[in-house]
PDB file of C-alpha atoms in Angstrom:
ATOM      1  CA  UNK A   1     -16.123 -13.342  -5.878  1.00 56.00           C
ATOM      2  CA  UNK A   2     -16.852 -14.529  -9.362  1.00 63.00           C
ATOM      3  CA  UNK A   3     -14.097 -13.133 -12.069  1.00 70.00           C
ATOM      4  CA  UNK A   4     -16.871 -12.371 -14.149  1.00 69.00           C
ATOM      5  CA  UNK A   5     -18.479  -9.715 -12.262  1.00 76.00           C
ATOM      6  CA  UNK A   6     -17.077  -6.161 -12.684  1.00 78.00           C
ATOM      7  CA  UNK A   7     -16.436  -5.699  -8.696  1.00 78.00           C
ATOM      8  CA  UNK A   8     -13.715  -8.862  -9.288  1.00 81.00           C
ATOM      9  CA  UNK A   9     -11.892  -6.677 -11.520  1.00 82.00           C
ATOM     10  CA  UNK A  10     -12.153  -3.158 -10.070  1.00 84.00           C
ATOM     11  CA  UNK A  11     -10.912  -4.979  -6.407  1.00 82.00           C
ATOM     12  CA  UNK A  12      -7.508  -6.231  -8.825  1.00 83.00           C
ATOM     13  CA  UNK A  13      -7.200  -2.935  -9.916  1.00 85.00           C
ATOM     14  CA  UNK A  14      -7.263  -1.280  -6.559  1.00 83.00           C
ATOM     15  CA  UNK A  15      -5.123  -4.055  -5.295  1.00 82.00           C
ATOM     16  CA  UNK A  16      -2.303  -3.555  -8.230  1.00 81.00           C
ATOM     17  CA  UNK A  17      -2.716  -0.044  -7.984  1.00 80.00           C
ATOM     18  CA  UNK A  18      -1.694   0.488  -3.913  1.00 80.00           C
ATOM     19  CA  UNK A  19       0.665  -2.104  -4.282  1.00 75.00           C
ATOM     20  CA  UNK A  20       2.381   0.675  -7.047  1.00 73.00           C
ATOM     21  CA  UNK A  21       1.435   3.910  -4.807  1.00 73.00           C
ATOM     22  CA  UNK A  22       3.348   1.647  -1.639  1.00 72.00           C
ATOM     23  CA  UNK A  23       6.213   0.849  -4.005  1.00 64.00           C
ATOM     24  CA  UNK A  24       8.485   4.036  -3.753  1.00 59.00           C
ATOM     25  CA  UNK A  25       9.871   2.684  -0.661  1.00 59.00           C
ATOM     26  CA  UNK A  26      10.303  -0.872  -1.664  1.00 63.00           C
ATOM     27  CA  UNK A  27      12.326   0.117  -4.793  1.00 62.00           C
ATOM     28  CA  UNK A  28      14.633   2.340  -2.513  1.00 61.00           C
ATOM     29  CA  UNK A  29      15.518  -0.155  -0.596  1.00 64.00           C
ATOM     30  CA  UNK A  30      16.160  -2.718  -3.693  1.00 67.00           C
ATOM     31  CA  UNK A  31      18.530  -0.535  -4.787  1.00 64.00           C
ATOM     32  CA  UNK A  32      20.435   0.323  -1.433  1.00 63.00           C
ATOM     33  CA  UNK A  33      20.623  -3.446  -1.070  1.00 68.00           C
ATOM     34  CA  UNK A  34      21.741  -4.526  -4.303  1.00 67.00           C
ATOM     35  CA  UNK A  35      24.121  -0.968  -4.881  1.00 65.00           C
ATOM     36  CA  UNK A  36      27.472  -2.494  -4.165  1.00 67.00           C
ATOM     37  CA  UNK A  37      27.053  -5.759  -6.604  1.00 74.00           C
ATOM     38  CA  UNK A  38      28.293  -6.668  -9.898  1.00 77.00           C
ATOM     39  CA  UNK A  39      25.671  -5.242 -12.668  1.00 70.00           C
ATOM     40  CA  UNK A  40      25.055  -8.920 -13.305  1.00 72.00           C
ATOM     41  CA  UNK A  41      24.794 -10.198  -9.781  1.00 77.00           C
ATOM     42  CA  UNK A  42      22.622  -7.062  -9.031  1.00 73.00           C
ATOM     43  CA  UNK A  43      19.533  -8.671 -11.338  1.00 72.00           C
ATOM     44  CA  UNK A  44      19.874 -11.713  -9.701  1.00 77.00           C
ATOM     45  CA  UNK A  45      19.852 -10.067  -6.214  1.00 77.00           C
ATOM     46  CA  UNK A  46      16.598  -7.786  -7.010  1.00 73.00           C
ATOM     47  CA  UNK A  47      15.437 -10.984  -8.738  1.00 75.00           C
ATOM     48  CA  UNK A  48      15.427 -13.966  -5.703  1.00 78.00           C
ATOM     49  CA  UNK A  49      14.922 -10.852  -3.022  1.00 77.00           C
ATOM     50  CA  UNK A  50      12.164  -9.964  -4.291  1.00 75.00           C
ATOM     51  CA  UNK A  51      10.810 -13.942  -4.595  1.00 79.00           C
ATOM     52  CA  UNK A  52      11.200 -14.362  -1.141  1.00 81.00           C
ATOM     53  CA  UNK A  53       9.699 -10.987  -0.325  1.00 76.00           C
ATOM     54  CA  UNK A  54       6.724 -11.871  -2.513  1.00 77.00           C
ATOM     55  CA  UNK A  55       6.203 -15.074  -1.182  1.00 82.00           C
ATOM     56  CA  UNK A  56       6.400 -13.904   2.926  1.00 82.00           C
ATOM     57  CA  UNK A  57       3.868 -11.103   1.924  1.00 78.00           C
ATOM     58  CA  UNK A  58       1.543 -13.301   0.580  1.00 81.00           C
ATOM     59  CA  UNK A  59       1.245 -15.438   3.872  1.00 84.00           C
ATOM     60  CA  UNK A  60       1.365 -11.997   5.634  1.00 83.00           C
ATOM     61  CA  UNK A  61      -1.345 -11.292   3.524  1.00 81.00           C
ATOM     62  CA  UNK A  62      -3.569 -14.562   4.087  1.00 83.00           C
ATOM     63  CA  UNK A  63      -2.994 -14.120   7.574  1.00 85.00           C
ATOM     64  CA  UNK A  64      -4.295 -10.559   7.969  1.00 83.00           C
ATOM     65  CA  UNK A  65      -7.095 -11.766   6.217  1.00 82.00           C
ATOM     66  CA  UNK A  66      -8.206 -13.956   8.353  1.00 83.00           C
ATOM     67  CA  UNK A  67      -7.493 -11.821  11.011  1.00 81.00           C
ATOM     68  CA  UNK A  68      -9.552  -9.067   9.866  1.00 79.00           C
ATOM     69  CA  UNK A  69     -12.733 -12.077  10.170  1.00 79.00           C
ATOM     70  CA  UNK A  70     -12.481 -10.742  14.120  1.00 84.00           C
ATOM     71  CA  UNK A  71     -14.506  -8.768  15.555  1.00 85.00           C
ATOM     72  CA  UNK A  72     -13.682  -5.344  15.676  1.00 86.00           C
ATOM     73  CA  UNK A  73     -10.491  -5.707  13.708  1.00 84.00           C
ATOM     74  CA  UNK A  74     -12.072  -4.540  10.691  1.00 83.00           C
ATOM     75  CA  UNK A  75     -12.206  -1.225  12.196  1.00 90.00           C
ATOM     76  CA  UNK A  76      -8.658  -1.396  14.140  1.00 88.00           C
ATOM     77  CA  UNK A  77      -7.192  -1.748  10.613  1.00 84.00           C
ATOM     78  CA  UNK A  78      -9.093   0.123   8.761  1.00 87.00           C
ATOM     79  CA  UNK A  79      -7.966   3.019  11.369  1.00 91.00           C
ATOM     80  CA  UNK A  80      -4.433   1.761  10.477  1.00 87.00           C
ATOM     81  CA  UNK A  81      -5.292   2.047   6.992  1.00 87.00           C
ATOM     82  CA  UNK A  82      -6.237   6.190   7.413  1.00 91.00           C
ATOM     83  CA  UNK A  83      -2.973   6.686   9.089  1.00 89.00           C
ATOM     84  CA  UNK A  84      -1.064   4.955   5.949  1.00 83.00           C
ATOM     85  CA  UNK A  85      -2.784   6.895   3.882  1.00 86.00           C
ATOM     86  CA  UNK A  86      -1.656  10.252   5.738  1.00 90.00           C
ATOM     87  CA  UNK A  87       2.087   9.152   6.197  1.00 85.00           C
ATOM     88  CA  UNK A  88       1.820   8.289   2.370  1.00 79.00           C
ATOM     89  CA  UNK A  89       1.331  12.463   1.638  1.00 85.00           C
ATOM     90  CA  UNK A  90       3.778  13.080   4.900  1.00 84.00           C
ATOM     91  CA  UNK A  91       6.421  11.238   5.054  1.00 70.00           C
ATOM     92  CA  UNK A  92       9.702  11.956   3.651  1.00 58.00           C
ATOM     93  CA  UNK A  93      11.795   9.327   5.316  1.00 55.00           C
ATOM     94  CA  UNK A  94      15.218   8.768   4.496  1.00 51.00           C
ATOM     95  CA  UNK A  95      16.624   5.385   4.067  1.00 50.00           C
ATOM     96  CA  UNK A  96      20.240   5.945   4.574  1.00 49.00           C
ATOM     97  CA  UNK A  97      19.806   3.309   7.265  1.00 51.00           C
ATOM     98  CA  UNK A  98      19.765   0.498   4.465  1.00 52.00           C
ATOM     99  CA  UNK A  99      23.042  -1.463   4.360  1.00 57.00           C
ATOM    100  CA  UNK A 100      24.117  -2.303   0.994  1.00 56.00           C
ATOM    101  CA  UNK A 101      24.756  -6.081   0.859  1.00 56.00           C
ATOM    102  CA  UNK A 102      28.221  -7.040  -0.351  1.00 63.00           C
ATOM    103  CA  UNK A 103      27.500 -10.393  -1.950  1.00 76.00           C
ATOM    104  CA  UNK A 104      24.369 -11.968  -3.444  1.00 75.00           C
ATOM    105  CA  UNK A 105      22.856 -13.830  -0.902  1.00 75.00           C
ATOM    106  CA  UNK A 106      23.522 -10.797   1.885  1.00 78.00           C
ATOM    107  CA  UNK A 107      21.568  -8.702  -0.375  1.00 74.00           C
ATOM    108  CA  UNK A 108      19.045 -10.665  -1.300  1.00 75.00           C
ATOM    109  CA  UNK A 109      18.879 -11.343   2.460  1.00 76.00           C
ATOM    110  CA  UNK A 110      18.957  -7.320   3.384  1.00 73.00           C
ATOM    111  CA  UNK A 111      16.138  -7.171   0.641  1.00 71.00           C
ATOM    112  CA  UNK A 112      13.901  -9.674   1.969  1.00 74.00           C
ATOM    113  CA  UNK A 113      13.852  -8.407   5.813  1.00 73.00           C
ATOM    114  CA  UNK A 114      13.587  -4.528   4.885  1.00 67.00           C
ATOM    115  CA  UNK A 115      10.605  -5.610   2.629  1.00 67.00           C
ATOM    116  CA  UNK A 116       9.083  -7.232   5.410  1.00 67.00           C
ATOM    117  CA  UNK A 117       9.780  -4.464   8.127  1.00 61.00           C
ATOM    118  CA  UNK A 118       8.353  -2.258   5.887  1.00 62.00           C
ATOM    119  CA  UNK A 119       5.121  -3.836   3.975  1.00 67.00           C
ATOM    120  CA  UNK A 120       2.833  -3.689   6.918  1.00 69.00           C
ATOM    121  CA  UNK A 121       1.134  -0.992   5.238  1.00 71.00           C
ATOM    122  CA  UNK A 122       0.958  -2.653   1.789  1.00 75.00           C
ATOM    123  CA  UNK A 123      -0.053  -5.726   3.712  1.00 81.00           C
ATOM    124  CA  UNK A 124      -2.872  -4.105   5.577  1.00 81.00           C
ATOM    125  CA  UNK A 125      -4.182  -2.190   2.298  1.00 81.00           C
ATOM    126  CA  UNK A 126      -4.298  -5.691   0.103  1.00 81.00           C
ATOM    127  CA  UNK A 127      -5.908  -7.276   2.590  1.00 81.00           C
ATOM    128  CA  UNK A 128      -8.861  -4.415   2.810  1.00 81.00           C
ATOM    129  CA  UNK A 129      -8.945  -4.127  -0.842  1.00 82.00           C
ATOM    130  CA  UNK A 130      -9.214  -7.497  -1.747  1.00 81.00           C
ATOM    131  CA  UNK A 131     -12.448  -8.314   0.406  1.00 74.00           C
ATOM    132  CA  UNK A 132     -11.115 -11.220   1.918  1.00 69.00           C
ATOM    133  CA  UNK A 133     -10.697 -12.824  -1.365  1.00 80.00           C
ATOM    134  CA  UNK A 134      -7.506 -14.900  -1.404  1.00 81.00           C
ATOM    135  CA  UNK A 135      -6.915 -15.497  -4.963  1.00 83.00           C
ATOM    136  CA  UNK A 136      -7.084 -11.126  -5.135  1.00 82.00           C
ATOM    137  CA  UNK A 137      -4.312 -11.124  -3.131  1.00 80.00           C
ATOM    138  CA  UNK A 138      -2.134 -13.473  -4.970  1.00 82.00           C
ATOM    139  CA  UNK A 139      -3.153 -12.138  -8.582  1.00 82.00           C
ATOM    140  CA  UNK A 140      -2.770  -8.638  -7.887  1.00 80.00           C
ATOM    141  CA  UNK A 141       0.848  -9.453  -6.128  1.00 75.00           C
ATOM    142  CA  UNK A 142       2.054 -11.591  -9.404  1.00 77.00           C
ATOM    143  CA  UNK A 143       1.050  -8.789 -12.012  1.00 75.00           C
ATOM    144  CA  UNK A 144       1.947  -5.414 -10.008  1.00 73.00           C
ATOM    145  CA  UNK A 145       5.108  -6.876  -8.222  1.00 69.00           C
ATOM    146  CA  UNK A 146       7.027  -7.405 -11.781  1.00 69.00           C
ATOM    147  CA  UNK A 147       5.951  -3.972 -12.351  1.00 67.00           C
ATOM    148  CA  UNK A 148       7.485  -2.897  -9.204  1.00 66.00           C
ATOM    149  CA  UNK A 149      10.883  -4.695  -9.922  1.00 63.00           C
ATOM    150  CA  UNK A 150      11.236  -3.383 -13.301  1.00 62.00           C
ATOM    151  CA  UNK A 151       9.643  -0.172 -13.396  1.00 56.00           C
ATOM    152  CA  UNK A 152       9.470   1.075  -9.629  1.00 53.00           C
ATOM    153  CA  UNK A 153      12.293   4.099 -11.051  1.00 55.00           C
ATOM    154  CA  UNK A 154       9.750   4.626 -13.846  1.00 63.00           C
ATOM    155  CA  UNK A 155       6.824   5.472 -11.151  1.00 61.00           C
ATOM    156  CA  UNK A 156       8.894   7.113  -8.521  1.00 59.00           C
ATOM    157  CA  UNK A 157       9.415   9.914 -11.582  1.00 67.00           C
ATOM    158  CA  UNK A 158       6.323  10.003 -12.537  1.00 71.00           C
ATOM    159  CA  UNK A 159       5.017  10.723  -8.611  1.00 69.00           C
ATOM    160  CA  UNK A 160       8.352  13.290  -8.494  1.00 69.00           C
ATOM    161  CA  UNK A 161       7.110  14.840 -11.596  1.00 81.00           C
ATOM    162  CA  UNK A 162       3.336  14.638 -11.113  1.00 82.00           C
ATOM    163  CA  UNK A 163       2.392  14.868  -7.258  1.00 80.00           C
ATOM    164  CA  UNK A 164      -1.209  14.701  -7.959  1.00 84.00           C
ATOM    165  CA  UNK A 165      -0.370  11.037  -8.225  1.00 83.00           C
ATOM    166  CA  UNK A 166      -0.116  10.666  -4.480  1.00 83.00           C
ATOM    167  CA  UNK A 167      -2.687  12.403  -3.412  1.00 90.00           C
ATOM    168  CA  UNK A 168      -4.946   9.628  -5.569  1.00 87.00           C
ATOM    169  CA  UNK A 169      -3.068   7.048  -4.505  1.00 84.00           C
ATOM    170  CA  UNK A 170      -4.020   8.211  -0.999  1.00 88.00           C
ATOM    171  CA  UNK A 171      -7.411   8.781  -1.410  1.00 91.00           C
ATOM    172  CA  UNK A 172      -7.790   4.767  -2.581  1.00 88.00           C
ATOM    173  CA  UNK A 173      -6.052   4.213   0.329  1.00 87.00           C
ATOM    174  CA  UNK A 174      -8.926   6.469   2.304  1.00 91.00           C
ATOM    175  CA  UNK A 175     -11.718   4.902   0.515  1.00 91.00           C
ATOM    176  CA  UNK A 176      -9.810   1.450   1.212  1.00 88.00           C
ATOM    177  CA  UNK A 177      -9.716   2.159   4.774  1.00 89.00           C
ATOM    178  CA  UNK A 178     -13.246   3.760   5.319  1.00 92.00           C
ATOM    179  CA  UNK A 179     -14.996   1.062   3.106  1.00 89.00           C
ATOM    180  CA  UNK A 180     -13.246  -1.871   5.464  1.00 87.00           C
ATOM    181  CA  UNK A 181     -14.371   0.054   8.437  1.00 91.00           C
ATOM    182  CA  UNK A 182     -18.418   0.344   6.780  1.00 91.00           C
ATOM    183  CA  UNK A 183     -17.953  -3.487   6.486  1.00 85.00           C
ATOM    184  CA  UNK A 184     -17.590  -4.055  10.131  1.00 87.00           C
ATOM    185  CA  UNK A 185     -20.324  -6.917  11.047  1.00 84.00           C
ATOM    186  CA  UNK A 186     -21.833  -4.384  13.797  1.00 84.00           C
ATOM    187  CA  UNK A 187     -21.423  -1.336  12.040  1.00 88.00           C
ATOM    188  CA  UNK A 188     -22.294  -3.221   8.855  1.00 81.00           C
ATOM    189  CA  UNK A 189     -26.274  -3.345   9.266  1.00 85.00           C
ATOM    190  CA  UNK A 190     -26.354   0.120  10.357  1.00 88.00           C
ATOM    191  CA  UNK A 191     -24.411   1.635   7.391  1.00 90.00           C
ATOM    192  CA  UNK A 192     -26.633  -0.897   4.863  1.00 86.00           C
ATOM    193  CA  UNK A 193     -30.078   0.297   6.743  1.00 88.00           C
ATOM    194  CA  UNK A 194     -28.732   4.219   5.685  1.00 89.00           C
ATOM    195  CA  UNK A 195     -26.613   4.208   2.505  1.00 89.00           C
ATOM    196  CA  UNK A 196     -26.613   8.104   2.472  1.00 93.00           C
ATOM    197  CA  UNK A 197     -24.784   8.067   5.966  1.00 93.00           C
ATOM    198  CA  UNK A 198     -22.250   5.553   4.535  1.00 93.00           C
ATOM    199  CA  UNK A 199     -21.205   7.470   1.767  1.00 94.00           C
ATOM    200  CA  UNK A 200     -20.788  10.818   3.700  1.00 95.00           C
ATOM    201  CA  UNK A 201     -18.487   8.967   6.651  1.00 96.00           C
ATOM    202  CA  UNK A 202     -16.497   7.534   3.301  1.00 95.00           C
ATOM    203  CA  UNK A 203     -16.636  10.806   1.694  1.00 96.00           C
ATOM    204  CA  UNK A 204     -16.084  12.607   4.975  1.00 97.00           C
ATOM    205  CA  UNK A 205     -12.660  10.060   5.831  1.00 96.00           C
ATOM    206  CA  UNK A 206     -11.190  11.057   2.098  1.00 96.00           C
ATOM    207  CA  UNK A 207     -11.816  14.901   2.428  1.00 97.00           C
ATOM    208  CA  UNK A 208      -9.728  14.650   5.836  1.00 96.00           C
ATOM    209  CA  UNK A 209      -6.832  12.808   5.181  1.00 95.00           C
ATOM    210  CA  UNK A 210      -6.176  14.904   2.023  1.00 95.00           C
ATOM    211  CA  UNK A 211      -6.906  18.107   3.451  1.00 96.00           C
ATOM    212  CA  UNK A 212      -4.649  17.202   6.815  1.00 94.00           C
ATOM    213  CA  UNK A 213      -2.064  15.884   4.469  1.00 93.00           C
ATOM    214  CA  UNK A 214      -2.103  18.742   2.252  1.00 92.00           C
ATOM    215  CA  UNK A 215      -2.015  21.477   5.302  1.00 93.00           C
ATOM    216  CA  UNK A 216       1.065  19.153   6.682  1.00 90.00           C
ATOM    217  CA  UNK A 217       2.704  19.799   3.477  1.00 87.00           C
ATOM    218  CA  UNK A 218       2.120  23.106   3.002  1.00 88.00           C
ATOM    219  CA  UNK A 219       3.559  23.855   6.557  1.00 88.00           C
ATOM    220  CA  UNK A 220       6.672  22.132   6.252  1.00 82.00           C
ATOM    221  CA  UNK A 221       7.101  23.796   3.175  1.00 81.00           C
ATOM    222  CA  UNK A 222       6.355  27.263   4.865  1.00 81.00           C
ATOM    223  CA  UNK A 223       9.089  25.883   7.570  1.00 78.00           C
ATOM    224  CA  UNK A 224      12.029  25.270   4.499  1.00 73.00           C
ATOM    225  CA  UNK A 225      11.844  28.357   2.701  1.00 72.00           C
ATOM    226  CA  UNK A 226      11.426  30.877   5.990  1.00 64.00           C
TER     227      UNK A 226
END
């Protein structure tokens, strides 16, 4: 993919942007982990956890990447992929279950494994978005997770305050998933002999997982104030 061709740059910006919409979770459990330190020890704690988490997800990355080269497995995550983007308008997990390390290297250690337990969804979203394209992967992680370690409260407001937010992030996730799906090599020559039918089973992925998610929402809300 050549860096001067708009598709390079619009692939980044999908990348940094689902690494963002994925990153409520991630900062949660930063500041679980790091809750019980020193102020000062706390940066470096967020600081090396995050290193190491950075640096396992980009191998995680790689590795789903060429993974995704098998047959079929284009499809199996880009299945994956639609149910991320529904349990990203569902799912209101707690994460009480997050022990707070009590010195630097325990939390940078609790940070590192809960980052890893939980980015399977980031990891399976980069990995459609970037299009097999390596150097996406590590480009995208380098700008957006800085952004996540310094501004991840920053975002979690803004998606508190402006829950329209979500439901983009999980329509990129939709198109993510339904695009890596078009892509499969034996789907792929049947979606490229009829464009029309490619962009109404993308279309047609997007429309559900909003409209299930928002109907799932709008139940459990019924549910809370009956």
């Amino acid at each position: 993919m050549d860096i001067t061709q708009a598709s390079f740059w619009l692939a980044l910006l999908n990348i940094i942007f689902i690494d963002l919409i994925l990153a409520g979770d991630n900062a949660i459990v930063i500041g679980l982990a790091a809750r019980k330190l020193p102020q000062q020890t706390q940066k470096k704690a967020i600081l090396y956890g995050m290193g190491g988490a950075v640096i396992i997800r980009i191998v995680a990355t790689i590795a789903v990447i060429w993974l995704l080269q098998i047959p079929w497995l284009l499809v199996v995550g880009g299945l994956l992929l639609v149910a991320i983007a529904y349990k990203l308008l569902t799912d209101n997990e707690e994460h009480k279950e997050v022990k707070a390390g009590t010195s630097l290297w325990s939390a940078v250690w609790t940070i590192i494994v809960a980052d890893a337990a939980m980015g399977l969804d980031n990891v399976i979203a980069v990995a459609g978005a970037a299009n097999q394209h390596v150097g996406l992967v590590i480009i995208g992680l380098c700008i957006s997770v800085p952004i996540v370690v310094w501004g991840s409260t920053i975002f979690i407001k803004l998606t508190n305050r402006f829950p329209w937010i979500i439901y983009v992030g999980s329509a990129v996730l939709a198109y993510t998933a339904s695009h890596m799906i078009t892509e499969e090599d034996r789907l792929h020559s049947v979606f490229a002999a009829h464009p029309l039918w490619k962009w109404i089973f993308i279309i047609f992925i997007i429309i559900g997982v909003l409209l299930a998610g928002y109907l799932k929402n709008r139940q459990a809300s019924r549910r809370t104030t009956s």
